[in-house]
CSV table of C-alpha atoms in Angstrom, one decimal:
chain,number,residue,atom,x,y,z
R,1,UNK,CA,-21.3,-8.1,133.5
R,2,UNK,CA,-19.5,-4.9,132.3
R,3,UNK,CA,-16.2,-4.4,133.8
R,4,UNK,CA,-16.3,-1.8,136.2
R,5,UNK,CA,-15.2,-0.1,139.0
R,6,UNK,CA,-17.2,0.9,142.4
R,7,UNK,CA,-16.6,4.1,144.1
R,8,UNK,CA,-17.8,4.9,147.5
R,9,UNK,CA,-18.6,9.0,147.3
R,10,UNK,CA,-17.7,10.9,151.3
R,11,UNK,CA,-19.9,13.5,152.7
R,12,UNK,CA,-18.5,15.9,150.8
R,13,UNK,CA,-18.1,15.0,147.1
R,14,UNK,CA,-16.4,17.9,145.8
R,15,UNK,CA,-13.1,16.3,147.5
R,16,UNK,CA,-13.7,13.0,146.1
R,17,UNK,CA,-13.6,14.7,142.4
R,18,UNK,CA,-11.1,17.0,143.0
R,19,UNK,CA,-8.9,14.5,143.3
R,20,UNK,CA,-10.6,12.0,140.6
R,21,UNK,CA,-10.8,14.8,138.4
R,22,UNK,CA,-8.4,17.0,137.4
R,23,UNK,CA,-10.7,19.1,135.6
R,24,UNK,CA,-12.2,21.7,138.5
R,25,UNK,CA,-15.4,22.5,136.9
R,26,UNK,CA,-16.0,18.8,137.1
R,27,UNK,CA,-16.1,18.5,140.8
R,28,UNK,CA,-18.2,21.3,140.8
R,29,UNK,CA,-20.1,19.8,138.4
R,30,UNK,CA,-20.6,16.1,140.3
R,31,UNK,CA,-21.2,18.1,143.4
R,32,UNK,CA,-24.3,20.1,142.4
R,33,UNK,CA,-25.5,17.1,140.1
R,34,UNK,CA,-25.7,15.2,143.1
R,35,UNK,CA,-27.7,17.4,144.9
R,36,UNK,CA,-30.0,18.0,142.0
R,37,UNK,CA,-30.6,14.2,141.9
R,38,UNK,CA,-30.7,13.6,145.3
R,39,UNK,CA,-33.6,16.7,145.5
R,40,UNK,CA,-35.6,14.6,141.9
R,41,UNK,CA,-35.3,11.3,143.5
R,42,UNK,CA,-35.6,11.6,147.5
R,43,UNK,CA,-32.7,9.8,148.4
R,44,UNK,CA,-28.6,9.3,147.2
R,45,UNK,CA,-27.5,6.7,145.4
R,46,UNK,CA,-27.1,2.7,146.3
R,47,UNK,CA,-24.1,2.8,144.2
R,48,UNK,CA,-21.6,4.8,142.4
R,49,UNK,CA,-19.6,3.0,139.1
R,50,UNK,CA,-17.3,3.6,136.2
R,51,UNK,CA,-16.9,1.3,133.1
R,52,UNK,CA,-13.0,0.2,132.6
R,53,UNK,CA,-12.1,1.8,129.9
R,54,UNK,CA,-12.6,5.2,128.4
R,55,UNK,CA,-13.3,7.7,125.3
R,56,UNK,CA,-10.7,9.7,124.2
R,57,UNK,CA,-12.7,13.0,123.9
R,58,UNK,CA,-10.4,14.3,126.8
R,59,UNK,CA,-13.5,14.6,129.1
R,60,UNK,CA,-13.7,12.9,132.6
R,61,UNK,CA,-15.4,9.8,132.5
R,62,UNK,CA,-19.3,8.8,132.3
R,63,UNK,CA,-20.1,7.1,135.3
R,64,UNK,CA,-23.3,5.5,136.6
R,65,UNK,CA,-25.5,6.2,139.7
R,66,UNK,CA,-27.6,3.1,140.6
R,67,UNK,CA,-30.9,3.7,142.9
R,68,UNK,CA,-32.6,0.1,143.6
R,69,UNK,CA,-36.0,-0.3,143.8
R,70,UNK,CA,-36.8,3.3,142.0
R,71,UNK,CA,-39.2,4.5,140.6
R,72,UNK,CA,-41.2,0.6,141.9
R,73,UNK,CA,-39.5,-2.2,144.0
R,74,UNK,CA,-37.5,-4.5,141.9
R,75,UNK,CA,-36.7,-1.7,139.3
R,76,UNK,CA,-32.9,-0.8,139.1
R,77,UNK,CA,-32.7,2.8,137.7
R,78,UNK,CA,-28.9,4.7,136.8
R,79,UNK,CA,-28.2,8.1,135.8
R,80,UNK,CA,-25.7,9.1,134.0
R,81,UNK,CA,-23.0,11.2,135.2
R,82,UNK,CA,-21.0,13.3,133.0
R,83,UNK,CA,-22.7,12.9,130.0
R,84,UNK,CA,-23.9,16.4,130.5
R,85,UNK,CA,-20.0,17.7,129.8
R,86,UNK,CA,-20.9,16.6,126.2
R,87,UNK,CA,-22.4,19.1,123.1
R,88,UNK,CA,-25.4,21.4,123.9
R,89,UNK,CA,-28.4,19.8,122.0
R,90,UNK,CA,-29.8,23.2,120.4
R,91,UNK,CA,-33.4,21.8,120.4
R,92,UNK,CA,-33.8,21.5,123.9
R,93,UNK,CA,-31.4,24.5,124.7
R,94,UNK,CA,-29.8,22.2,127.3
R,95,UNK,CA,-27.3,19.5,127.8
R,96,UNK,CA,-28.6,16.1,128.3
R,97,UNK,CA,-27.9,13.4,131.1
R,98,UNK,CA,-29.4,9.5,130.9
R,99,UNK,CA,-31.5,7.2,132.8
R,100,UNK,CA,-32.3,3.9,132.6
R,101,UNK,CA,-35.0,1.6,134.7
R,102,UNK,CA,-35.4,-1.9,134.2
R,103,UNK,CA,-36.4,-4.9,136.5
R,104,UNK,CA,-33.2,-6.6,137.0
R,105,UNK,CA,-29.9,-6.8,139.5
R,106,UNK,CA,-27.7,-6.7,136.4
R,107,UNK,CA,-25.8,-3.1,136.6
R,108,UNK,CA,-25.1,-4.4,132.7
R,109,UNK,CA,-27.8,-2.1,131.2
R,110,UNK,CA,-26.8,1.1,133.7
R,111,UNK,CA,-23.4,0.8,132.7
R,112,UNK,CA,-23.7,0.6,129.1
R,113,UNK,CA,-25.4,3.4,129.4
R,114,UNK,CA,-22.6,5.1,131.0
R,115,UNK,CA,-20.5,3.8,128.1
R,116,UNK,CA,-22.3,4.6,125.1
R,117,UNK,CA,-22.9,8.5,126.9
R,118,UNK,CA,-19.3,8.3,127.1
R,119,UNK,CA,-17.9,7.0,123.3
R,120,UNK,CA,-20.7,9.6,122.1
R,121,UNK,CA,-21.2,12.5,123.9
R,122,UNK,CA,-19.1,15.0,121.6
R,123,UNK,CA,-19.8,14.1,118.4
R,124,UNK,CA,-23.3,13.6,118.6
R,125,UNK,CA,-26.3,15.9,120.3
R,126,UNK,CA,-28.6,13.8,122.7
R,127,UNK,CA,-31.9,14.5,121.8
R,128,UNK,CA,-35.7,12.6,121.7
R,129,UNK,CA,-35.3,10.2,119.1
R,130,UNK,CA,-31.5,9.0,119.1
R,131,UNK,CA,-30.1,5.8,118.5
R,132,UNK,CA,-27.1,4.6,120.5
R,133,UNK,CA,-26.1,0.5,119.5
R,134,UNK,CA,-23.8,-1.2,121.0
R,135,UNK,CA,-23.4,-3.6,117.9
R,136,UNK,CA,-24.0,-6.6,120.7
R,137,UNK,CA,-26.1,-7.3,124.1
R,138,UNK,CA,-26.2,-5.0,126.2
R,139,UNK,CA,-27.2,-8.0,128.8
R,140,UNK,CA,-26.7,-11.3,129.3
R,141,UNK,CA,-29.4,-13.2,128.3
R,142,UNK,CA,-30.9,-10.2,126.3
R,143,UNK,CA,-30.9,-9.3,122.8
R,144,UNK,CA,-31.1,-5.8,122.9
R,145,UNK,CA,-27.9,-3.8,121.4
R,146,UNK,CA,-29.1,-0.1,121.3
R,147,UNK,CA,-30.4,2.6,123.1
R,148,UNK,CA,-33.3,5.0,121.7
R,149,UNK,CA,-33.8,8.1,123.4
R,150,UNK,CA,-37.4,9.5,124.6
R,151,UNK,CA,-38.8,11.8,127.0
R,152,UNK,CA,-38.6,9.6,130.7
R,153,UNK,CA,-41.8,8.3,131.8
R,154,UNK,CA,-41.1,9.1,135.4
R,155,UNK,CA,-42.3,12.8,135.6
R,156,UNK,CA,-44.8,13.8,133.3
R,157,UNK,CA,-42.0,16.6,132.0
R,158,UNK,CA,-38.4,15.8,131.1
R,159,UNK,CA,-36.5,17.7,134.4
R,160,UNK,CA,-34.8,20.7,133.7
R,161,UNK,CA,-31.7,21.1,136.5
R,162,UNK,CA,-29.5,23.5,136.6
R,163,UNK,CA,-26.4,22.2,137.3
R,164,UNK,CA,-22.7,24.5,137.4
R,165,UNK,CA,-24.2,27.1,135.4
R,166,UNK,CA,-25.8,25.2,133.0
R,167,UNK,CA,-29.2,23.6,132.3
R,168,UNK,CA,-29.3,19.8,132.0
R,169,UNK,CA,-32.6,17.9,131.0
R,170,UNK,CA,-32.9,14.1,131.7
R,171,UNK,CA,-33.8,11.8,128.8
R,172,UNK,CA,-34.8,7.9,129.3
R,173,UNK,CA,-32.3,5.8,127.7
R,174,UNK,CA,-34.4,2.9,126.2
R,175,UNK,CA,-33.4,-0.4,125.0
R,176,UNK,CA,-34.0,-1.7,122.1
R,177,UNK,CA,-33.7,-4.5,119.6
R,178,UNK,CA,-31.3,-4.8,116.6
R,179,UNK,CA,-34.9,-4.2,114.2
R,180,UNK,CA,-36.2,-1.5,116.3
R,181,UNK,CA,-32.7,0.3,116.1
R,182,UNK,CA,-33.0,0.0,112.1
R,183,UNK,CA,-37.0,1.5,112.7
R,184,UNK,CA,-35.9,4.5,114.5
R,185,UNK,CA,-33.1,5.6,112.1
R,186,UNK,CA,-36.1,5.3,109.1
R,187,UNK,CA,-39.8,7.5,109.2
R,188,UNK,CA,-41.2,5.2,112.2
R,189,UNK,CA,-39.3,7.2,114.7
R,190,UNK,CA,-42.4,9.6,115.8
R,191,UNK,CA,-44.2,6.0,115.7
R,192,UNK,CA,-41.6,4.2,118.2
R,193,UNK,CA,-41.6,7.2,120.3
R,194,UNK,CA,-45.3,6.9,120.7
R,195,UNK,CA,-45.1,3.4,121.4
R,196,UNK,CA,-42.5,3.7,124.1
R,197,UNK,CA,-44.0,6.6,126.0
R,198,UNK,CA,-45.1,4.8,128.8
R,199,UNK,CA,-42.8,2.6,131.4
R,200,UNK,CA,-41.3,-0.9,129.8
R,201,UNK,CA,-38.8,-2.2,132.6
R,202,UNK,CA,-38.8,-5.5,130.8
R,203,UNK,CA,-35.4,-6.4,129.4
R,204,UNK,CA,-36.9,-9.4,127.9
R,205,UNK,CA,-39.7,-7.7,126.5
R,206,UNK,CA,-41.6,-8.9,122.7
R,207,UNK,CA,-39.9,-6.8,120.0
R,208,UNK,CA,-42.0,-4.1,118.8
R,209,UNK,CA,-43.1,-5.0,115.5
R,210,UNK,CA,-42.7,-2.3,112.4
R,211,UNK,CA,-41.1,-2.2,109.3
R,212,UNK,CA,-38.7,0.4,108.0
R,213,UNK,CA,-39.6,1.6,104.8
């Protein structure tokens, strides 16, 4: 599993990333995202974790916010946290945090979420359709090494929170095999997106079969 670190949040979580953080519209930032989740899921978090490591974009780090048994019992769902600090994606007029849901106990595939948001979130606008890769599992005992990006299947609209004074939509971070990666970046995007609308919380799932032109 990823190297990481767990963090236990108080009662008040603007102290915790006050002193985390040294960047103040950060703690303001975690503290209201955390309410907005809490209000779109029903409950906090199981667990709070940061990948070792970091991006040199100067931002605080992405971290991961695990919820077990969500949206269905044996699912393991993160969100990302502080992707969002990233670019404004212009066709959604927002910025963009991550989830992930898969049937597992592995936090792997949460918190290489939380890494890819992190290496990527300046450079790159995180909208339906893109590819993150991670150029090797993401799991053990998976083959999946990317991320493709869709509208969640857990409300029937993509959330819209407002969040420090600004708007932040949730996208589903899906994974996604080497082949599938190579699909999306070609003209079966619209058709991968189609085929992934629904919920796949199989990390071990068949490949999706299509063939970049």
């Amino acid at each position: 599993m990823w190297p990481n670190t767990e963090l236990q949040r108080p009662g008040c979580p603007a102290a915790e990333f006050q002193y985390r953080w040294t960047d103040r519209s950060m703690s303001n930032y975690a503290e209201e995202y955390f309410e907005a989740l809490e209000a779109l899921v029903g409950r906090r978090e199981d667990s709070l974790n940061r990948v070792s490591g970091n991006g040199d974009d100067g931002l605080p780090h992405v971290y991961a916010l695990f919820y077990k048994d969500w949206p269905h019992p044996g699912v393991l769902t993160a969100f990302t946290l502080g992707a969002g600090l990233g670019r404004h994606v212009r066709s959604l007029d927002a910025h963009v945090e991550l989830v992930v849901s898969v049937k597992t106990e592995d936090l792997s595939w949460g918190l290489a979420v939380a890494f890819l948001a992190e290496q990527s979130r300046s450079h790159l606008e995180f909208d339906y359709g893109t590819t993150l890769n991670m150029q090797e599992p993401i799991a053990e005992g998976s083959a999946m090494t990317g991320l493709f990006l869709t509208p969640p299947h857990h409300w029937s609209q993509p959330p819209r929170l407002q969040v420090a004074g600004r708007t932040v939509v949730i996208l589903e971070a899906r994974p996604v095999y080497p082949s599938e990666l190579e699909c999306a970046r070609a003209q079966e995007r619209q058709q991968l997106l189609g085929i992934l609308e629904g919920p796949t919380y199989d990390g071990g799932r068949p490949a999706i079969s299509l063939t970049a032109q």
